[in-house]
Short mmCIF file of C-alpha atoms in Angstrom, two decimals:
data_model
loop_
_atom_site.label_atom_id
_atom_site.label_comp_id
_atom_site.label_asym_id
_atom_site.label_seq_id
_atom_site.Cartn_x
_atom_site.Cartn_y
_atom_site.Cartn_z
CA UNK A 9 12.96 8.80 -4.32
CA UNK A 10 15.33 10.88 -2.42
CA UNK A 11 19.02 9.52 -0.83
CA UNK A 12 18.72 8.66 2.88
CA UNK A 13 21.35 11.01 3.95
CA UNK A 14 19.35 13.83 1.81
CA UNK A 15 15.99 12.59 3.78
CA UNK A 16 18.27 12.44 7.39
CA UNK A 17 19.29 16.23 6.38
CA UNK A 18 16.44 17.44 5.90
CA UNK A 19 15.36 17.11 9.41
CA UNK A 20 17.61 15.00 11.68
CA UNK A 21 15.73 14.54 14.59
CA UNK A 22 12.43 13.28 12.96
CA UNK A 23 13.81 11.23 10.03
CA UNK A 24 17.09 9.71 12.28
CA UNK A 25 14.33 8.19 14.05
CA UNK A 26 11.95 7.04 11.87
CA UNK A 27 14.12 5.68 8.78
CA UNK A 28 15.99 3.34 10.82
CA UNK A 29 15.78 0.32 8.74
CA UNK A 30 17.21 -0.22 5.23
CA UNK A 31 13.89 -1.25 3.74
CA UNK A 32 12.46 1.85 4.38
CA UNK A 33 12.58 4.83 1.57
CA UNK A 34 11.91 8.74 1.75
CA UNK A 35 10.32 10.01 -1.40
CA UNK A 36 8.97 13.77 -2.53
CA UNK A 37 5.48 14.94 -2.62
CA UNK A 38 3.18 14.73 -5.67
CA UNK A 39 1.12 17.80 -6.07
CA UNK A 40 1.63 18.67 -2.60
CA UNK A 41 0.11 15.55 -1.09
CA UNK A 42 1.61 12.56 0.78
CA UNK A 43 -1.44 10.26 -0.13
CA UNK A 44 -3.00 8.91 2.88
CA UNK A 45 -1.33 5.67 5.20
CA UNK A 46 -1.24 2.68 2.44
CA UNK A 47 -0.72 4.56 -0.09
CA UNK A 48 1.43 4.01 -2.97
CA UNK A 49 4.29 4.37 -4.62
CA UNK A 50 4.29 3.47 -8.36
CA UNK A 51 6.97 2.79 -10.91
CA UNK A 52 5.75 3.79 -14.55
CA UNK A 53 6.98 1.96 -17.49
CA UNK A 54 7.04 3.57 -20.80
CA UNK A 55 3.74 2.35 -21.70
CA UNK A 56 1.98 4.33 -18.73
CA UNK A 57 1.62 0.70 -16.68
CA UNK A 58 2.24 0.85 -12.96
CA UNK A 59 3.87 -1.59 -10.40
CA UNK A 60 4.01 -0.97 -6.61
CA UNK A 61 7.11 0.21 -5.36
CA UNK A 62 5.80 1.23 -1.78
CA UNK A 63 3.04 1.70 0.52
CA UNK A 64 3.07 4.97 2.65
CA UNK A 65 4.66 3.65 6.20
CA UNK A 66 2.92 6.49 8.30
CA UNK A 67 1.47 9.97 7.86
CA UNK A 68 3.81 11.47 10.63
CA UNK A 69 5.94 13.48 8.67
CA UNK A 70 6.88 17.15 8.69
CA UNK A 71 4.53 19.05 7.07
CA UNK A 72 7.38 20.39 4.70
CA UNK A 73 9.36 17.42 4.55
CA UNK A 74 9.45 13.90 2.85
CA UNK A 75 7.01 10.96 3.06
CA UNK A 76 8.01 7.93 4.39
CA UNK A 77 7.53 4.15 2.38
CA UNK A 78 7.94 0.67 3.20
CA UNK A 79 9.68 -0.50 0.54
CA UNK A 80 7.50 -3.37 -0.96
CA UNK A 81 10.10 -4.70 -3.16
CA UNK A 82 12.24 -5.60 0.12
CA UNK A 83 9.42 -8.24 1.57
CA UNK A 84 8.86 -9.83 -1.96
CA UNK A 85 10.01 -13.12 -0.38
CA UNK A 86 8.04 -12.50 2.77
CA UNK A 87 4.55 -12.21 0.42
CA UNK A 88 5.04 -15.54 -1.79
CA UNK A 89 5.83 -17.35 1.47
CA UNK A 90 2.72 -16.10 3.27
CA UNK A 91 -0.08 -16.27 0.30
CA UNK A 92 1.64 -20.05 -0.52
CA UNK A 93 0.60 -21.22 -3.98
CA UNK A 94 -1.68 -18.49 -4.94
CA UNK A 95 -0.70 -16.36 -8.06
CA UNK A 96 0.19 -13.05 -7.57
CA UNK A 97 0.26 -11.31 -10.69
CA UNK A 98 3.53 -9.92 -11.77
CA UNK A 99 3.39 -9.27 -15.55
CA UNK A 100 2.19 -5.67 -16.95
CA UNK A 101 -0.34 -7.77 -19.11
CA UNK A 102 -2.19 -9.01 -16.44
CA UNK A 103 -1.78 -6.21 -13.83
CA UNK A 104 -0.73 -2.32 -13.32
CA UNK A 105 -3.13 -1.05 -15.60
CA UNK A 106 -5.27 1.93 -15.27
CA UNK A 107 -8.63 2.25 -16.32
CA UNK A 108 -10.61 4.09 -18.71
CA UNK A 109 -11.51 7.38 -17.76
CA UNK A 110 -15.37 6.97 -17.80
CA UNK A 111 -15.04 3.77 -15.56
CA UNK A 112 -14.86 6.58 -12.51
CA UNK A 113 -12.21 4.87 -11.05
CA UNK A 114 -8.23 5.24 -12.80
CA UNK A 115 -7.04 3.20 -10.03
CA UNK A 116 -8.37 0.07 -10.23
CA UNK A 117 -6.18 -2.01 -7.44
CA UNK A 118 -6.85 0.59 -4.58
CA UNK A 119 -9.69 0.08 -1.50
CA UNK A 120 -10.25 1.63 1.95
CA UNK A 121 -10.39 0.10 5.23
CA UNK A 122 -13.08 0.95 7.50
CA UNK A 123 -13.88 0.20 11.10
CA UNK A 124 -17.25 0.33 12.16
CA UNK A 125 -16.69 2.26 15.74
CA UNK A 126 -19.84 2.51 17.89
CA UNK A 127 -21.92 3.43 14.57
CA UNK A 128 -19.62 6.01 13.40
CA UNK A 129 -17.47 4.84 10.31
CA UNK A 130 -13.49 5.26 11.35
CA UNK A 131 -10.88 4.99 8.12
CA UNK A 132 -8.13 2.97 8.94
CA UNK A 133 -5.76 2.38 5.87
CA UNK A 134 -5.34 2.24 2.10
CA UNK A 135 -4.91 -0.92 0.85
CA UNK A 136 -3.70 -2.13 -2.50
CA UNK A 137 -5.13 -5.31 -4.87
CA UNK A 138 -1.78 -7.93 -5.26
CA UNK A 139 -4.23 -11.03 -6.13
CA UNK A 140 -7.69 -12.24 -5.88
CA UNK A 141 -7.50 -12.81 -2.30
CA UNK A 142 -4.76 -10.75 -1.38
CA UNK A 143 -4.18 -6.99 -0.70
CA UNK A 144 -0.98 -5.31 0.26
CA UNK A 145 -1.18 -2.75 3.91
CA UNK A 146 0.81 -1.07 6.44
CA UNK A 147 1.23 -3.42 9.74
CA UNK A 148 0.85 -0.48 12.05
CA UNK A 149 -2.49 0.45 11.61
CA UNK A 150 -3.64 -2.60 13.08
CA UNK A 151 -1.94 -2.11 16.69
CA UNK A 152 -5.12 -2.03 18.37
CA UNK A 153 -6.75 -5.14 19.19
CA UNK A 154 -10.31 -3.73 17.91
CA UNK A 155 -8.33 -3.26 14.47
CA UNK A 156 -6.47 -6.79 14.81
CA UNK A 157 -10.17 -8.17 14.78
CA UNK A 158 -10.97 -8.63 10.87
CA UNK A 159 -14.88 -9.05 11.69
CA UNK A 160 -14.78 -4.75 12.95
CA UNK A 161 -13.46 -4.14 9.35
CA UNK A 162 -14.78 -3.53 5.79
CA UNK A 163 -13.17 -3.34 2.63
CA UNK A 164 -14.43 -1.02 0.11
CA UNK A 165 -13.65 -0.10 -3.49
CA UNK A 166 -15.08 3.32 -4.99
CA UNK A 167 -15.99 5.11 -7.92
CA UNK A 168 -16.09 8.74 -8.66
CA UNK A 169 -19.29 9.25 -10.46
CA UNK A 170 -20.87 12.80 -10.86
CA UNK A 171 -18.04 14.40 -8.52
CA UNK A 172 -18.90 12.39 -6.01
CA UNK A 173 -17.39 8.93 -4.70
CA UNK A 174 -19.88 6.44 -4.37
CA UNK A 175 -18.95 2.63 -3.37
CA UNK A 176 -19.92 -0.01 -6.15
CA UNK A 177 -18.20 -3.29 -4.28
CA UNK A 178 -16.97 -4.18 -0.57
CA UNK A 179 -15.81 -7.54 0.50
CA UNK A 180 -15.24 -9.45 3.98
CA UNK A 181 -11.79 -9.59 5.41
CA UNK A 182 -10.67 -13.07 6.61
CA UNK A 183 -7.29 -12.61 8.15
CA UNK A 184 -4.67 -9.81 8.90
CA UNK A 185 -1.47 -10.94 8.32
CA UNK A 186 1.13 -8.91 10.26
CA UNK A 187 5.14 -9.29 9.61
CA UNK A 188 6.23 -11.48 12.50
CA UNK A 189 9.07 -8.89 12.86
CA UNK A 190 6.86 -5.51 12.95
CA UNK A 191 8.28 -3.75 15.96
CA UNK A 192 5.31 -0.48 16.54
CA UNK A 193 8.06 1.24 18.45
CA UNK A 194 10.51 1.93 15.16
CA UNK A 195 7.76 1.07 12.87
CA UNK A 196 10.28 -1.54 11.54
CA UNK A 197 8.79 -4.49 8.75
CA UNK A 198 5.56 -2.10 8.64
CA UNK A 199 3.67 -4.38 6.11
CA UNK A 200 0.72 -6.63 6.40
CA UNK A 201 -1.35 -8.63 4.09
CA UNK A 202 -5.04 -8.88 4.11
CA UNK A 203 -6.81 -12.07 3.20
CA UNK A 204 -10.52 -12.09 2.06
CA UNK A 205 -12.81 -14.11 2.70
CA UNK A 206 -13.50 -15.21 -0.61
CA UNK A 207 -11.84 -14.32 -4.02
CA UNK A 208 -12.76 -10.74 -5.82
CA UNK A 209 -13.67 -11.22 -9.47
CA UNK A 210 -11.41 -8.81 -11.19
CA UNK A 211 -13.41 -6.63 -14.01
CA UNK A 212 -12.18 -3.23 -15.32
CA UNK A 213 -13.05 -1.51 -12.08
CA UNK A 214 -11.16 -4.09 -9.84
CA UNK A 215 -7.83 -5.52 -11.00
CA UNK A 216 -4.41 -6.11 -9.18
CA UNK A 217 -1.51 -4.11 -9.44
CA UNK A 218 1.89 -5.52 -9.90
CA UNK A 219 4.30 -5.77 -7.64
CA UNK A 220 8.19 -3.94 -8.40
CA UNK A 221 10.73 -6.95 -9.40
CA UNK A 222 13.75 -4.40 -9.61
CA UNK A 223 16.28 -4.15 -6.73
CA UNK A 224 15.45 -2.71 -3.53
CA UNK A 225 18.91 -1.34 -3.36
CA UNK A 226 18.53 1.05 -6.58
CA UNK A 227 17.06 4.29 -5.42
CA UNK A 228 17.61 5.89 -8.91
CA UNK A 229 13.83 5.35 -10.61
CA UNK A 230 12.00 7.50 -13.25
CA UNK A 231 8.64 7.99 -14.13
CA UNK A 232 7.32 7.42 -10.60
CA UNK A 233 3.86 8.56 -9.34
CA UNK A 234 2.30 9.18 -5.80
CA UNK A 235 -0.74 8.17 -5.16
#
């Protein structure tokens, strides 16, 4: 994670613009990738185990520059008030783990958004596991009213099996919760939560990943990872 006034620096125009709101972080490439819209951003503890930091807010960026997030850890109160009494797992032992290798799939929490637009298949978001009937999502990608419709989407989860992906589970979306306060203009409160239609049955392959308990205020984290 970089400083705001580094990220504002770096290109004052774009970033002035886009990072307007305090829950909101700029953070380096990994690899030379930003990931994909959803994606995110992990905090590694010293045992390799992950927790969600950040979800990729939008893929308009400079090409050169930083990638923006919505910082999850900000809307903490916002997710237990919208998914009620369910459990969201919090505690490494339950969540944030990766996979064996030969399960074809390191990254157990993360699916894929699809719309099914006049027979051709349009990707729409990544999404990340938080609970059995929850996943985690940028607001803005729903704007549309086609996308605001849950019965034009699919959720998918896939393996990489012989170099290739191929997808082993998908699941009915029930409801697309958008923060009441997600303005499209600034891209402010860009977070949503999916709701299934009925519960996933976590194996090795599909599991949730925790979500960050630290405070949103501390920028200074180590051991992160872009995904």
């Amino acid at each position: 994670i970089v400083s705001r006034s580094n990220c504002r620096n770096s290109a004052a125009g774009f970033y002035t613009e886009h990072l307007v709101e305090k829950k909101k972080f700029c953070a380096e490439r990994l690899n030379g990738s930003f990931g994909s819209t959803g994606g995110g951003f992990y905090i590694a503890d010293k045992e390799g185990n992950l927790s969600l930091r950040g979800i990729v807010s939008s893929v308009k960026v400079k090409p050169d520059g930083y990638a923006l997030f919505t910082d999850v850890a900000s809307y903490l109160p916002w997710i237990q008030e919208q998914i009620g009494g369910t459990n969201v797992q919090t505690t490494l032992s339950e969540c944030g783990k990766k996979a064996a290798i030969d399960a074809g799939r390191p990254w157990p929490w993360q699916g894929q958004v699809y719309r099914n637009d006049s027979g051709s298949i349009q990707r729409v978001a990544s999404v990340a596991i938080i609970s059995e009937l929850f996943l985690v999502s940028p607001a803005g990608v729903y704007s549309s009213s086609e996308l605001r419709d849950p019965s034009q989407l699919s959720l998918t989860f896939t393996s990489h099996e012989s170099g290739q992906a191929q997808v082993f589970h998908s699941q009915r979306i029930g409801k697309i919760i958008r923060h009441e306060k997600f303005y499209p203009e600034s891209g402010s409160n860009n977070i949503a939560l999916l709701q299934l239609q009925t519960p996933l049955r976590f194996s090795e392959r599909l599991s949730p990943i925790c979500l960050w308990r630290g405070d949103p205020k501390d920028l200074n984290v180590n051991n992160s990872n872009l995904r």
